[in-house]
XYZ file of N, CA, C and O in Angstrom:
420
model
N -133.905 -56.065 165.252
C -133.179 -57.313 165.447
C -131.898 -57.328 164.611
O -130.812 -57.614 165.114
N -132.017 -57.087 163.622
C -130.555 -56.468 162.505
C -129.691 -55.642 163.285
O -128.482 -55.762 163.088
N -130.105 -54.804 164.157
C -128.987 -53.982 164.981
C -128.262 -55.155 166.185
O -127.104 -55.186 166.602
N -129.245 -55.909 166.468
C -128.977 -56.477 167.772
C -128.211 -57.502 167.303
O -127.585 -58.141 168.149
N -128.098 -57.852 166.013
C -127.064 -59.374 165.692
C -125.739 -58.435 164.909
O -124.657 -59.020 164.953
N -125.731 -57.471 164.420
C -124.881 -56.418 163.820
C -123.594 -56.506 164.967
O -122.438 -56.919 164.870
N -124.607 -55.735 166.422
C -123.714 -55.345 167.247
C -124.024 -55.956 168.322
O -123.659 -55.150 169.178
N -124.489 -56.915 168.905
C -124.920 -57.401 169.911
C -125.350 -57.110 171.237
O -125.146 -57.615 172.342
N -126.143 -55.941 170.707
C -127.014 -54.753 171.387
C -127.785 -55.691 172.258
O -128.312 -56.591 171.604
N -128.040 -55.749 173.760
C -128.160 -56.592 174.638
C -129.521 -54.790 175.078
O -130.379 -55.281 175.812
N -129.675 -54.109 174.994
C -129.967 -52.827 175.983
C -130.626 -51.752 174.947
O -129.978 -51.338 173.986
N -132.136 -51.277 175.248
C -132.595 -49.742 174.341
C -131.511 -49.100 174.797
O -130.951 -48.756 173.756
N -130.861 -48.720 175.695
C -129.975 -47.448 175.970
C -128.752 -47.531 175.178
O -128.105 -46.555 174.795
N -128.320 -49.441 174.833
C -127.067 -49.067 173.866
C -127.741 -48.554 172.666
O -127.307 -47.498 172.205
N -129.098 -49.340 171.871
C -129.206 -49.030 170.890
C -129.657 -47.513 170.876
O -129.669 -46.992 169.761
N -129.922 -46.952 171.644
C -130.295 -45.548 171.724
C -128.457 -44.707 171.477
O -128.217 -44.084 170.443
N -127.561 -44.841 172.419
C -126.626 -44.398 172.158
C -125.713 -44.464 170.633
O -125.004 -43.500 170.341
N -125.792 -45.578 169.778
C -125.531 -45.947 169.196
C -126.547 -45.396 167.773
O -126.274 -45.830 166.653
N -127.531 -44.568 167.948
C -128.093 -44.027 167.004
C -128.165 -42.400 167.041
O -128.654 -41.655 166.192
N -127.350 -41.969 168.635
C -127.212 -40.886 168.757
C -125.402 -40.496 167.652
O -125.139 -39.702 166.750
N -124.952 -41.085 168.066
C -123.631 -41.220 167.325
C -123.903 -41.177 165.631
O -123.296 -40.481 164.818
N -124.541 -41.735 165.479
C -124.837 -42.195 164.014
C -125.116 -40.757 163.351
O -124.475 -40.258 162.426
N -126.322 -40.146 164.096
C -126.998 -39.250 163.819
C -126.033 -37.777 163.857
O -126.108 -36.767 163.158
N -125.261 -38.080 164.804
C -124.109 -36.892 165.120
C -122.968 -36.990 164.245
O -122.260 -35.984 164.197
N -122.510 -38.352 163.279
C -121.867 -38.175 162.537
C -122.691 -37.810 161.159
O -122.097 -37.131 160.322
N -123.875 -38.187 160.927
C -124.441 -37.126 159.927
C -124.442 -35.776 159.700
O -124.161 -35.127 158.693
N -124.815 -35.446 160.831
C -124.910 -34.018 160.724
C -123.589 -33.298 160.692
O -123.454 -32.238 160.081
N -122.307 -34.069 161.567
C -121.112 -33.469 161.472
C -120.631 -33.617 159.603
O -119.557 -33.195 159.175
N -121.423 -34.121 158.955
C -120.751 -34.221 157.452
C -121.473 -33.617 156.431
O -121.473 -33.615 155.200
N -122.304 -32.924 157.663
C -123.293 -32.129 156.524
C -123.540 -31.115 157.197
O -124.626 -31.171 157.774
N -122.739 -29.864 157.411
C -122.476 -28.736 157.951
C -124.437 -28.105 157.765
O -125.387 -27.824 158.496
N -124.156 -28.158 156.562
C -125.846 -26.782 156.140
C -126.909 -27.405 157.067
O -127.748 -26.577 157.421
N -127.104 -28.728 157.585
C -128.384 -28.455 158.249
C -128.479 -27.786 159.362
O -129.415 -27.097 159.767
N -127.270 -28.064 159.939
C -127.292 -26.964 161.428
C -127.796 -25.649 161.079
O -128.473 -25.144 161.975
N -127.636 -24.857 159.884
C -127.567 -23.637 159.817
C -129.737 -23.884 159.543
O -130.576 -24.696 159.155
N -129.514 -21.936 160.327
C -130.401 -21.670 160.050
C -131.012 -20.762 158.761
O -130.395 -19.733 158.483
N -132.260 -21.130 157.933
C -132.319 -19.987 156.969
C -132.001 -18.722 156.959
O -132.481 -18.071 157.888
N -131.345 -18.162 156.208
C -131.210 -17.023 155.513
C -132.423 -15.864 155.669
O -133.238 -15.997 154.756
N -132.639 -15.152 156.263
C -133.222 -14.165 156.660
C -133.597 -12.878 155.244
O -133.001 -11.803 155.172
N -134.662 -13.317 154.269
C -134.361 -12.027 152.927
C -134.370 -10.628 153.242
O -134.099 -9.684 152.499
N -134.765 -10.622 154.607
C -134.695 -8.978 155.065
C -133.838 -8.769 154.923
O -133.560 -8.132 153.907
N -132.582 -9.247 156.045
C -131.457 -8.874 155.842
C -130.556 -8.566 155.103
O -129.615 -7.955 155.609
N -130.520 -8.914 153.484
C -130.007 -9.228 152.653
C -129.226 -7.701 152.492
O -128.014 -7.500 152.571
N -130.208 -6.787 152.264
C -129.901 -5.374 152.027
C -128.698 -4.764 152.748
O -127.667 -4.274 152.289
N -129.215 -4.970 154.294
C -127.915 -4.453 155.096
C -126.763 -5.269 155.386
O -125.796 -4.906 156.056
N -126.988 -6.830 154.628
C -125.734 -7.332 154.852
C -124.876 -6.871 152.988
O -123.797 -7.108 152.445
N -125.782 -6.347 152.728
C -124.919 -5.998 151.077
C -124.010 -4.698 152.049
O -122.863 -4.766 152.491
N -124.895 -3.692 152.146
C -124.416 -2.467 152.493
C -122.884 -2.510 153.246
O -121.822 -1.955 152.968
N -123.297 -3.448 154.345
C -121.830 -3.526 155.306
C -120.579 -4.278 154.584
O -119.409 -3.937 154.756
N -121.083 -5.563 153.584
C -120.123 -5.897 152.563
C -119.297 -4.784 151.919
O -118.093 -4.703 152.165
N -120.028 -3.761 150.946
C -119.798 -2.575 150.103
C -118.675 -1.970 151.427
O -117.453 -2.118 151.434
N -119.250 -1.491 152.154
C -118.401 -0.719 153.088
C -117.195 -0.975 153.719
O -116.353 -0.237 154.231
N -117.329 -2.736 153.509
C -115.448 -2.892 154.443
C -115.153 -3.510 153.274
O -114.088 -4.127 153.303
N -115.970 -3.552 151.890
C -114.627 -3.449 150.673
C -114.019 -2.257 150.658
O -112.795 -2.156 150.567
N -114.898 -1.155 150.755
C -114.472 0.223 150.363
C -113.193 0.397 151.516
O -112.048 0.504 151.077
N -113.371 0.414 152.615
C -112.208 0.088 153.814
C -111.015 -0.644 153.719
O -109.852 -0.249 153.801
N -111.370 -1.526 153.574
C -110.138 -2.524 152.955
C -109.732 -2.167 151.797
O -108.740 -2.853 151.553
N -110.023 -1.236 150.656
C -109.344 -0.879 149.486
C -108.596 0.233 150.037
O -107.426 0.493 149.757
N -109.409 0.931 150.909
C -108.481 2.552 151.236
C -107.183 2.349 152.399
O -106.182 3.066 152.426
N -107.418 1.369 153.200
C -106.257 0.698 153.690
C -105.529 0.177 153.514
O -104.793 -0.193 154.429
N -105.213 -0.308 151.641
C -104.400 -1.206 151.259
C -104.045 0.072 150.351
O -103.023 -0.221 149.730
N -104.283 0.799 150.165
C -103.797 2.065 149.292
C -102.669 2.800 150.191
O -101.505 2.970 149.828
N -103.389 3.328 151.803
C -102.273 3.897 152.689
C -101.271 2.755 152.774
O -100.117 3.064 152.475
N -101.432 1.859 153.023
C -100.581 0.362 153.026
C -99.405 0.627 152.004
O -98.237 0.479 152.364
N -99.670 0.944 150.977
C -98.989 0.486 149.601
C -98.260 2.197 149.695
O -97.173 2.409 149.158
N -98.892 3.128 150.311
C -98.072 4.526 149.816
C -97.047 4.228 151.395
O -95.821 4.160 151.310
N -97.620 4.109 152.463
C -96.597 4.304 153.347
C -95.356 3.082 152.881
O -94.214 3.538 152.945
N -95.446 1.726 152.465
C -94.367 0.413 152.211
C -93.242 1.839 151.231
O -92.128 2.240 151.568
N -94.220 2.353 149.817
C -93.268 3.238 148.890
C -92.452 4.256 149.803
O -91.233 4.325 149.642
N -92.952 4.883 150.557
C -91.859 5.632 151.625
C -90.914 5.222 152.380
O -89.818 5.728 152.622
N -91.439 4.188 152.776
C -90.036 3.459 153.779
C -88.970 2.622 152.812
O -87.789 2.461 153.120
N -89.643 2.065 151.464
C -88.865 2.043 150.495
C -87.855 3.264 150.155
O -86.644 3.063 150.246
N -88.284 4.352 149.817
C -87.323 5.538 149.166
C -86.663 5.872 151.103
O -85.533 6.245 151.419
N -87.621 5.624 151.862
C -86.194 6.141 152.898
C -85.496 4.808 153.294
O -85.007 4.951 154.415
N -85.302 3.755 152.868
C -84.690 2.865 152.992
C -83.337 2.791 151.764
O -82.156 2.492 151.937
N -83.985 3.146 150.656
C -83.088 3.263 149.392
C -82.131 4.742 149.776
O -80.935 4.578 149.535
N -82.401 5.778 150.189
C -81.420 7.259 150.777
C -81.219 6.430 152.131
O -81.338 7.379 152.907
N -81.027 5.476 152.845
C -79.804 5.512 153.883
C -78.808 4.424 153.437
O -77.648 4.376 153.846
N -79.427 3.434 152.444
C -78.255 2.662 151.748
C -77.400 3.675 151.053
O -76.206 3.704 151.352
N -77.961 4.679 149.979
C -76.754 5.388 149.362
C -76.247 6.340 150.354
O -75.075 6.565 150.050
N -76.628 7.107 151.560
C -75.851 7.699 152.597
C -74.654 6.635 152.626
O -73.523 6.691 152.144
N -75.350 5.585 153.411
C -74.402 4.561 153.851
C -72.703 4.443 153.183
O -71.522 4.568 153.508
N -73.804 4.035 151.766
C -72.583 4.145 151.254
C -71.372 4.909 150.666
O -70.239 4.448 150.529
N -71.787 6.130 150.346
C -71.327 7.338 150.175
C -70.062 7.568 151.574
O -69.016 8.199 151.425
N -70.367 7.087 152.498
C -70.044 7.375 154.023
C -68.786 6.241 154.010
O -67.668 6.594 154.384
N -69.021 4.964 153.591
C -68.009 3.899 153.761
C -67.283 4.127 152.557
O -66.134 3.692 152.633
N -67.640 4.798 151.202
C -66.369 5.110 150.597
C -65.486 6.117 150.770
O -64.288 6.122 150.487
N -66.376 7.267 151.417
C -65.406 8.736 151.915
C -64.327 7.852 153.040
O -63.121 8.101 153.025
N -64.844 6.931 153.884
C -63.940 6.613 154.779
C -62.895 5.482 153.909
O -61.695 5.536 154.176
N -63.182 4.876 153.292
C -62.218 4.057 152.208
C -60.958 5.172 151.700
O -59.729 5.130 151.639
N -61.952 6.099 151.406
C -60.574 7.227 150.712
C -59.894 7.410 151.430
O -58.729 7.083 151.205
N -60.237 8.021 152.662
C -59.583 8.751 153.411
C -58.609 7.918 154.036
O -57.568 8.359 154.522
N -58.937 6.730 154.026
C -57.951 5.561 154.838
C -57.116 5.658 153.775
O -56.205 6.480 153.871
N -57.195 5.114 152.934
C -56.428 5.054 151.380
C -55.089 5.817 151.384
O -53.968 5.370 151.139
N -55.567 7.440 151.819
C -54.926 8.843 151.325
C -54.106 8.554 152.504
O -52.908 8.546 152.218
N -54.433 8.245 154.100
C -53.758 8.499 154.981
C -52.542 7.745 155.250
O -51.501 8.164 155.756
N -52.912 6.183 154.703
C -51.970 5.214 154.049
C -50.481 5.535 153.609
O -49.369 5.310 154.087
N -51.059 6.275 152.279
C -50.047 6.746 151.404
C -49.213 7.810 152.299
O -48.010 7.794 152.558
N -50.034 8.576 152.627
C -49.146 9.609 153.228
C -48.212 8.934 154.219
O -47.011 9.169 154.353
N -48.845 8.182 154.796
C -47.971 7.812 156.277
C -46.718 7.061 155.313
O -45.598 7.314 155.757
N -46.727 6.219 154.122
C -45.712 5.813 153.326
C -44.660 6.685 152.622
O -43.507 6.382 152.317
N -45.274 7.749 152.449
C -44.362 8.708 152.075
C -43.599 9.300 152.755
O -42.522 9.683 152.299
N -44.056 9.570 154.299
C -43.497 9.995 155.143
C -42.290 9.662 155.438
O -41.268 10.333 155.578
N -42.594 8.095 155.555
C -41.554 7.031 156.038
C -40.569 6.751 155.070
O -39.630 6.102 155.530
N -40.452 7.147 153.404
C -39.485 6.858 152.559
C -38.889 8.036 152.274
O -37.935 8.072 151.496
């Protein structure tokens, strides 16, 4: 009768709906009951496969980290090409400059 003056539940099917909701926002705020127990068998082979894609994930972040250092050092030799290349052409503009000034005086 407290439900029925609350909400003016006229119907079992509202008050039925109305306790399905209730019940569905419980459980939506309390994730762990859905879950099912923990299995102690398993425990072993879920260590094992843990151990193994740490070990994976360490040896992939190692090739990770040596190939980044290579494209680093070949990234660092085409900046100094580069630049080596835009000052030979600086000179050479420079020199051809002059000459063409000398020519002309």
């Amino acid at each position: 009768s407290g439900i029925n003056a609350e909400y003016g539940i006229e119907s079992i099917e509202e008050k039925e709906i109305i306790n399905r909701e209730r019940r569905s926002e419980h459980t939506e705020s309390q994730p762990c009951h859905n879950l099912p127990p923990i299995n102690p068998l398993i425990m072993p082979e879920m260590a094992k496969r843990v151990e193994r894609t740490s070990k994976d994930l360490t040896m992939m972040l190692a090739w990770l980290e040596k190939e980044m250092q290579g494209m680093s050092a070949h990234t660092i030799q085409f900046v100094d090409a580069h630049s080596r290349a835009v000052d030979d052409i600086s000179e050479t503009t420079d020199r051809s400059v002059k000459e063409m000034y000398s020519l002309l005086s």
